[in-house]
XYZ file of C-alpha atoms in Angstrom:
321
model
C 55.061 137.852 -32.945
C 55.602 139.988 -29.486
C 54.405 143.095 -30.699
C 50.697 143.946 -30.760
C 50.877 147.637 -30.323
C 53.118 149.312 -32.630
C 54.831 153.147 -31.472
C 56.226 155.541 -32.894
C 59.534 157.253 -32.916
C 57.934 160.385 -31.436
C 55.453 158.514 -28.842
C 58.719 156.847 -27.471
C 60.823 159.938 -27.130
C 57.864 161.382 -25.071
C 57.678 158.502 -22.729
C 61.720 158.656 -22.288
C 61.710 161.940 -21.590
C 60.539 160.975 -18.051
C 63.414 158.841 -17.636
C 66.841 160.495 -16.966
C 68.494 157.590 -19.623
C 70.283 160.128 -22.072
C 68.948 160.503 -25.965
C 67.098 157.565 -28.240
C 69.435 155.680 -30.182
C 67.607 153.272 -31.582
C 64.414 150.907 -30.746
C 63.114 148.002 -32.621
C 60.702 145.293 -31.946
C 61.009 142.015 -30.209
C 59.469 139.051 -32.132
C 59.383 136.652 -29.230
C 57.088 136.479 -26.360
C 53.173 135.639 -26.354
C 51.550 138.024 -23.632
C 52.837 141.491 -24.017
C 54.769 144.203 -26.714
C 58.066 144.379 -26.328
C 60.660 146.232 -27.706
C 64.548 146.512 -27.445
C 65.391 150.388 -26.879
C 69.219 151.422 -27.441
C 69.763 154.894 -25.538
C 73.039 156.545 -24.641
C 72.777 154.884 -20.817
C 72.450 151.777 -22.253
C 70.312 148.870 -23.448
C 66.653 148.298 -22.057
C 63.976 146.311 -22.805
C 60.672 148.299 -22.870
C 57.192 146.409 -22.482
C 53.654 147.147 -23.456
C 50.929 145.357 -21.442
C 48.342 144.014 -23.595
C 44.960 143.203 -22.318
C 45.405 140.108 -20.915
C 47.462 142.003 -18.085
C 45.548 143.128 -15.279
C 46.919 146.582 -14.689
C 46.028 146.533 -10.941
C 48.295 143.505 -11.168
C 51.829 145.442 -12.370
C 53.071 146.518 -8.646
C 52.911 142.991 -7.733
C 55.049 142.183 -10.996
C 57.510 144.693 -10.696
C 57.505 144.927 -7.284
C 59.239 141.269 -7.750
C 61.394 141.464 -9.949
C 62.724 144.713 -8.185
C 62.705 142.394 -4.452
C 65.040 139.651 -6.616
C 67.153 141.802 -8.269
C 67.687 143.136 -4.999
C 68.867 140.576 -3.888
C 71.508 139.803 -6.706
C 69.350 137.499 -8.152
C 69.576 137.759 -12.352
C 66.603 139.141 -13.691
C 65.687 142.221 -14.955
C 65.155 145.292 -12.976
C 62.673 147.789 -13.216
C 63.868 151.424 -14.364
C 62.269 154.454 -12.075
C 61.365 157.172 -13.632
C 61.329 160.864 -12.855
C 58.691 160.932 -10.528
C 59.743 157.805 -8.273
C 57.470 155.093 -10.062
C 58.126 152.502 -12.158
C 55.117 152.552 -14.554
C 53.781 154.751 -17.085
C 51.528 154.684 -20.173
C 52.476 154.722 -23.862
C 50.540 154.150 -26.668
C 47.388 153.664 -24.218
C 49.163 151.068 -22.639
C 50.865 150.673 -19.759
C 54.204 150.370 -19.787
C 57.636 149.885 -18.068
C 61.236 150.000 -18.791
C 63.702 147.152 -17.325
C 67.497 146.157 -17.754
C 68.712 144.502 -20.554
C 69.844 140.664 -19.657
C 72.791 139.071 -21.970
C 72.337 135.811 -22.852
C 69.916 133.534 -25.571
C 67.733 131.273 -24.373
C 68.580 127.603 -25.600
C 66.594 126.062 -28.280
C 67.731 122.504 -27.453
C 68.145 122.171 -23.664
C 71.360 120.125 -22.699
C 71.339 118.736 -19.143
C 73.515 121.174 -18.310
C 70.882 123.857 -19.012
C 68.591 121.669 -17.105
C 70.503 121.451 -13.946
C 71.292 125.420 -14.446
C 67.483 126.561 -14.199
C 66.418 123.852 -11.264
C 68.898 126.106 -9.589
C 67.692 129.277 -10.571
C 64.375 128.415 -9.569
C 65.649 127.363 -5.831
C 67.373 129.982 -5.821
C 64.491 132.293 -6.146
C 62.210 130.115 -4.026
C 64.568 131.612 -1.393
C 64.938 134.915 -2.100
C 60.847 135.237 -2.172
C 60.647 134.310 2.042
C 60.979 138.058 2.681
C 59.133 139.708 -0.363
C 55.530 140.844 0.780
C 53.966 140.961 -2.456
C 50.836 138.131 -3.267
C 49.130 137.145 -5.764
C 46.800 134.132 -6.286
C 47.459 131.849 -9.158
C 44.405 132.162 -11.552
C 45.490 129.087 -13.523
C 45.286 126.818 -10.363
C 43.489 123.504 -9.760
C 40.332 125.050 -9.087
C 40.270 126.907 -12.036
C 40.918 123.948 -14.739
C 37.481 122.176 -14.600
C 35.714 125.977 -15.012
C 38.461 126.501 -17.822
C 37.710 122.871 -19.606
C 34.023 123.415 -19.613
C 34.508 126.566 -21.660
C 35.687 124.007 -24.049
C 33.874 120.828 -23.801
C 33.332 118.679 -26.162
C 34.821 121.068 -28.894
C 38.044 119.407 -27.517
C 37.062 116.153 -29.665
C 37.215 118.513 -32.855
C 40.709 119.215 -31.789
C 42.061 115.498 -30.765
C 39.517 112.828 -30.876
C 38.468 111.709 -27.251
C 40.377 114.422 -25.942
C 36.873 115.516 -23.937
C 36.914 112.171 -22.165
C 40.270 112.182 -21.098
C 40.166 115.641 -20.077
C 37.511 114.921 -17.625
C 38.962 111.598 -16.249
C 42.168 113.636 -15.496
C 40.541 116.220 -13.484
C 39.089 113.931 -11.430
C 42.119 112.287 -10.664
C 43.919 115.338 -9.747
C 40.757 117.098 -7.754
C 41.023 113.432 -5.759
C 44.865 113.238 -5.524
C 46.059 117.358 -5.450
C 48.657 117.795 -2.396
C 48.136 121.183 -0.404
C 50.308 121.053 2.664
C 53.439 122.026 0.879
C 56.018 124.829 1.449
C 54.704 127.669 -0.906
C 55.164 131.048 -1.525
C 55.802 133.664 -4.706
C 56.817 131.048 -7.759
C 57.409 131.692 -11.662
C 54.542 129.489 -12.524
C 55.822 130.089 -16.611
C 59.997 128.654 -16.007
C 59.987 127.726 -20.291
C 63.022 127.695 -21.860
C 62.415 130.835 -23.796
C 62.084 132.345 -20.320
C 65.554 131.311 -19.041
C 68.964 133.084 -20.719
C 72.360 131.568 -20.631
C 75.515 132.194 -22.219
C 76.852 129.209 -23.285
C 75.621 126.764 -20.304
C 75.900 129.195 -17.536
C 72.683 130.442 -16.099
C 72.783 134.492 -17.126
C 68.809 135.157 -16.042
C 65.176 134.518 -16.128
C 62.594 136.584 -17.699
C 58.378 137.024 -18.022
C 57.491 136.770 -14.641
C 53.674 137.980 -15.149
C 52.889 134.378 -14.531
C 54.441 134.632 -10.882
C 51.978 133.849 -8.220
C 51.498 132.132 -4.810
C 51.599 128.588 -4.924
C 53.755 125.323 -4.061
C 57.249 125.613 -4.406
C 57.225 121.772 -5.887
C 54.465 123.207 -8.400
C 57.190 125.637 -9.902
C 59.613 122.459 -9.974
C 56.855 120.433 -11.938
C 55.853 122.931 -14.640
C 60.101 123.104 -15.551
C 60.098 119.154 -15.725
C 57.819 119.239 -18.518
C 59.311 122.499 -20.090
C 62.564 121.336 -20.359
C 63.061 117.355 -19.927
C 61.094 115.979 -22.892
C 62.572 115.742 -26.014
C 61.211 115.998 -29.390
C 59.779 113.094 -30.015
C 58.120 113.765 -26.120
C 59.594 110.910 -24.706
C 60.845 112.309 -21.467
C 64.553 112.293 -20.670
C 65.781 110.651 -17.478
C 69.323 112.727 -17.423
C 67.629 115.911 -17.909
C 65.168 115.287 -15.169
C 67.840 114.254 -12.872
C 70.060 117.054 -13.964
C 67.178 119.657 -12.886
C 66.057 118.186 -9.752
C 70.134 118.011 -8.438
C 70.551 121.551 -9.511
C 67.442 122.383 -7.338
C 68.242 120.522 -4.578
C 71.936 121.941 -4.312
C 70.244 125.050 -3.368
C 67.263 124.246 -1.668
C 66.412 120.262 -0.305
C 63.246 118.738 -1.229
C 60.948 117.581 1.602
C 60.137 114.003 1.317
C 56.406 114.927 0.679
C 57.195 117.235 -1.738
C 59.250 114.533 -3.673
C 56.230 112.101 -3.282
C 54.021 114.387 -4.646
C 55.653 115.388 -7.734
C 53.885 112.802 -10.040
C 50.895 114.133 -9.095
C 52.644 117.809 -9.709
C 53.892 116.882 -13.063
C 49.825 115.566 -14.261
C 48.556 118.836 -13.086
C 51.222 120.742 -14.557
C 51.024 119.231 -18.016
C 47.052 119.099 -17.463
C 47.117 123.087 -16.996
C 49.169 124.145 -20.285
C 46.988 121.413 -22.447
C 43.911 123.097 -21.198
C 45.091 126.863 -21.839
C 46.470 125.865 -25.166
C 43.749 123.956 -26.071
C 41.349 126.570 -25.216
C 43.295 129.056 -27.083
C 43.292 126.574 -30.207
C 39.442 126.703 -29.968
C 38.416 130.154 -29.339
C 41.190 132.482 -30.980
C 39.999 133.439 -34.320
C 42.201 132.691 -37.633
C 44.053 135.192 -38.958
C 44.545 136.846 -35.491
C 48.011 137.787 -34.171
C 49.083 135.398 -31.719
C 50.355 132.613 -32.138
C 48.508 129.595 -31.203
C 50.550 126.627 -29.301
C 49.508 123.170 -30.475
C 47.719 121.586 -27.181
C 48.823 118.287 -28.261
C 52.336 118.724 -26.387
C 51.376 119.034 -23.138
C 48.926 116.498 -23.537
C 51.846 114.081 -24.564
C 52.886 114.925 -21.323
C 50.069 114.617 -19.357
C 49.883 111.217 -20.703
C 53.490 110.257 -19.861
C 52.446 111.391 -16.166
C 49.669 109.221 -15.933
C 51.389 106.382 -15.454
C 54.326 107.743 -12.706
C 53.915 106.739 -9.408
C 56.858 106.812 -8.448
C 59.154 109.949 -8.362
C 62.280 107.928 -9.148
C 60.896 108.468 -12.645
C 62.429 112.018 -12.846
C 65.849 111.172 -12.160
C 65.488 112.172 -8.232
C 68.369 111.017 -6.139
C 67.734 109.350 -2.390
């Protein structure tokens, strides 16, 4: 459920009345999404989608946000586009939240990734490593390496209540990556959160990427890692060959891979996998029954994080020579 604070009819016609968008039609809620509120609004210029930002949203943090996906739509890229209101800015308050309104995107995201889909958002994500050389917004990734030991030990050895030995192996794994972690990389602004319910297509044509209040500084190959595990594993978590080839050729047709960044993505993929295991399972742990989000079972990522740990060689993922 993607809606956390509820508005009414009158609230929202108070908020659009600094908008020159023509009357209310219609609004209901969105019942996807884990962060924020969102809500579909239907007004005579058209379809928008109107977000909330929840707590976990550092306000100070929305001009960077926007400010992106503003710099990439600018640049013809497909995601949604911020909507300025009245007085020249972008955000506003509602419901003693901030808020924003951005363009509607056509297109579902796909519940069972083809390698077609695959090859369609390693290109999407080049595609916006690219576009982000000239954008002068930063932002420093909070979930990053040197966060994940700080983030673990908040958890400890609860995690054996969760998956037995899972403490252990957490620990051994952060070692390994503090030791192994590659730095000198090309970096700049990436998605960091490139999920398949983040990514729209109609039929399997790209047709836009969403939720970018994961987007930070970091390695390009980082971005490239977290979509390996988001879209090439199937089911069962065995990870499939075609799909990871299918995503790294789509990536590559718009922007090469240096050789050291296709050395290092083994290492990319552990951390990557390490990262969501460790936010999920400290969400598992600390957020209370009952409560309205949705808690993601940590033992996914952690399949995949163990899958990693025994790649050395990048071949794995279906890269080409």
């Amino acid at each position: 459920m993607a809606v956390y604070t509820d508005i009414t009819e009158g609230q929202l016609r108070a908020f659009l009345s600094d908008y020159d968008l023509g009357e209310l039609l219609s609004y209901r809620g969105i019942a996807e999404g884990v962060e924020n509120s969102n809500f579909i609004v239907h007004l005579d210029g058209g379809e928008f989608i109107l977000t909330l930002y929840e707590k976990r949203v550092n306000e100070r943090e929305l001009p960077f946000f926007v400010g992106l996906m503003d710099h990439l739509a600018g640049k013809g890229f497909a995601c949604p586009k911020p909507v300025q209101r009245s007085d020249g800015g972008v955000i506003g308050h509602l419901a003693g939240r901030p808020a924003a309104m951005v363009t509607f995107l056509e297109g579902v995201w796909p519940r069972e990734p083809l390698p077609a889909h695959c090859e369609g958002v390693g290109e999407a994500l080049a595609t916006m490593h690219l576009h982000v050389g000239d954008f002068d917004g930063t932002r420093r990734n909070g979930l990053a390496l040197p966060d994940w030991r700080p983030l673990f030990e908040q958890v400890g050895d609860k995690a054996d209540r969760v998956i037995e030995g899972l403490a252990a192996e957490s620990r051994s794994m952060l070692d390994r990556l503090e030791a192994e972690w590659p730095h000198d990389l090309p970096s700049g602004v990436i998605h960091a959160d490139a999920f398949p319910d983040n990514v729209f297509f109609l039929g399997d044509r790209f047709s836009g990427m969403i939720d970018f209040y994961f987007a930070c500084n970091d390695l390009f190959a980082y971005d490239v890692a977290i979509a390996l595990n988001a879209w090439c594993f199937d089911a069962d978590h065995r990870f499939d060959r075609q799909k990871g080839a299918a995503l790294l050729a789509g990536y590559q047709r718009a922007r090469a891979l240096s050789d050291a960044e296709k050395a290092a993505l083994p290492a990319l993929c552990r951390g990557a996998a390490t990262r969501f295991m460790l936010t999920r399972l400290y969400d598992w742990i600390h957020t209370p029954d009952g409560a309205t989000v949705t808690k993601k079972d940590p033992a996914q990522p952690l399949a995949w994080m163990r899958h990693h740990a025994g790649v050395s060689d990048p071949g794995a993922y279906g890269l080409s020579e």
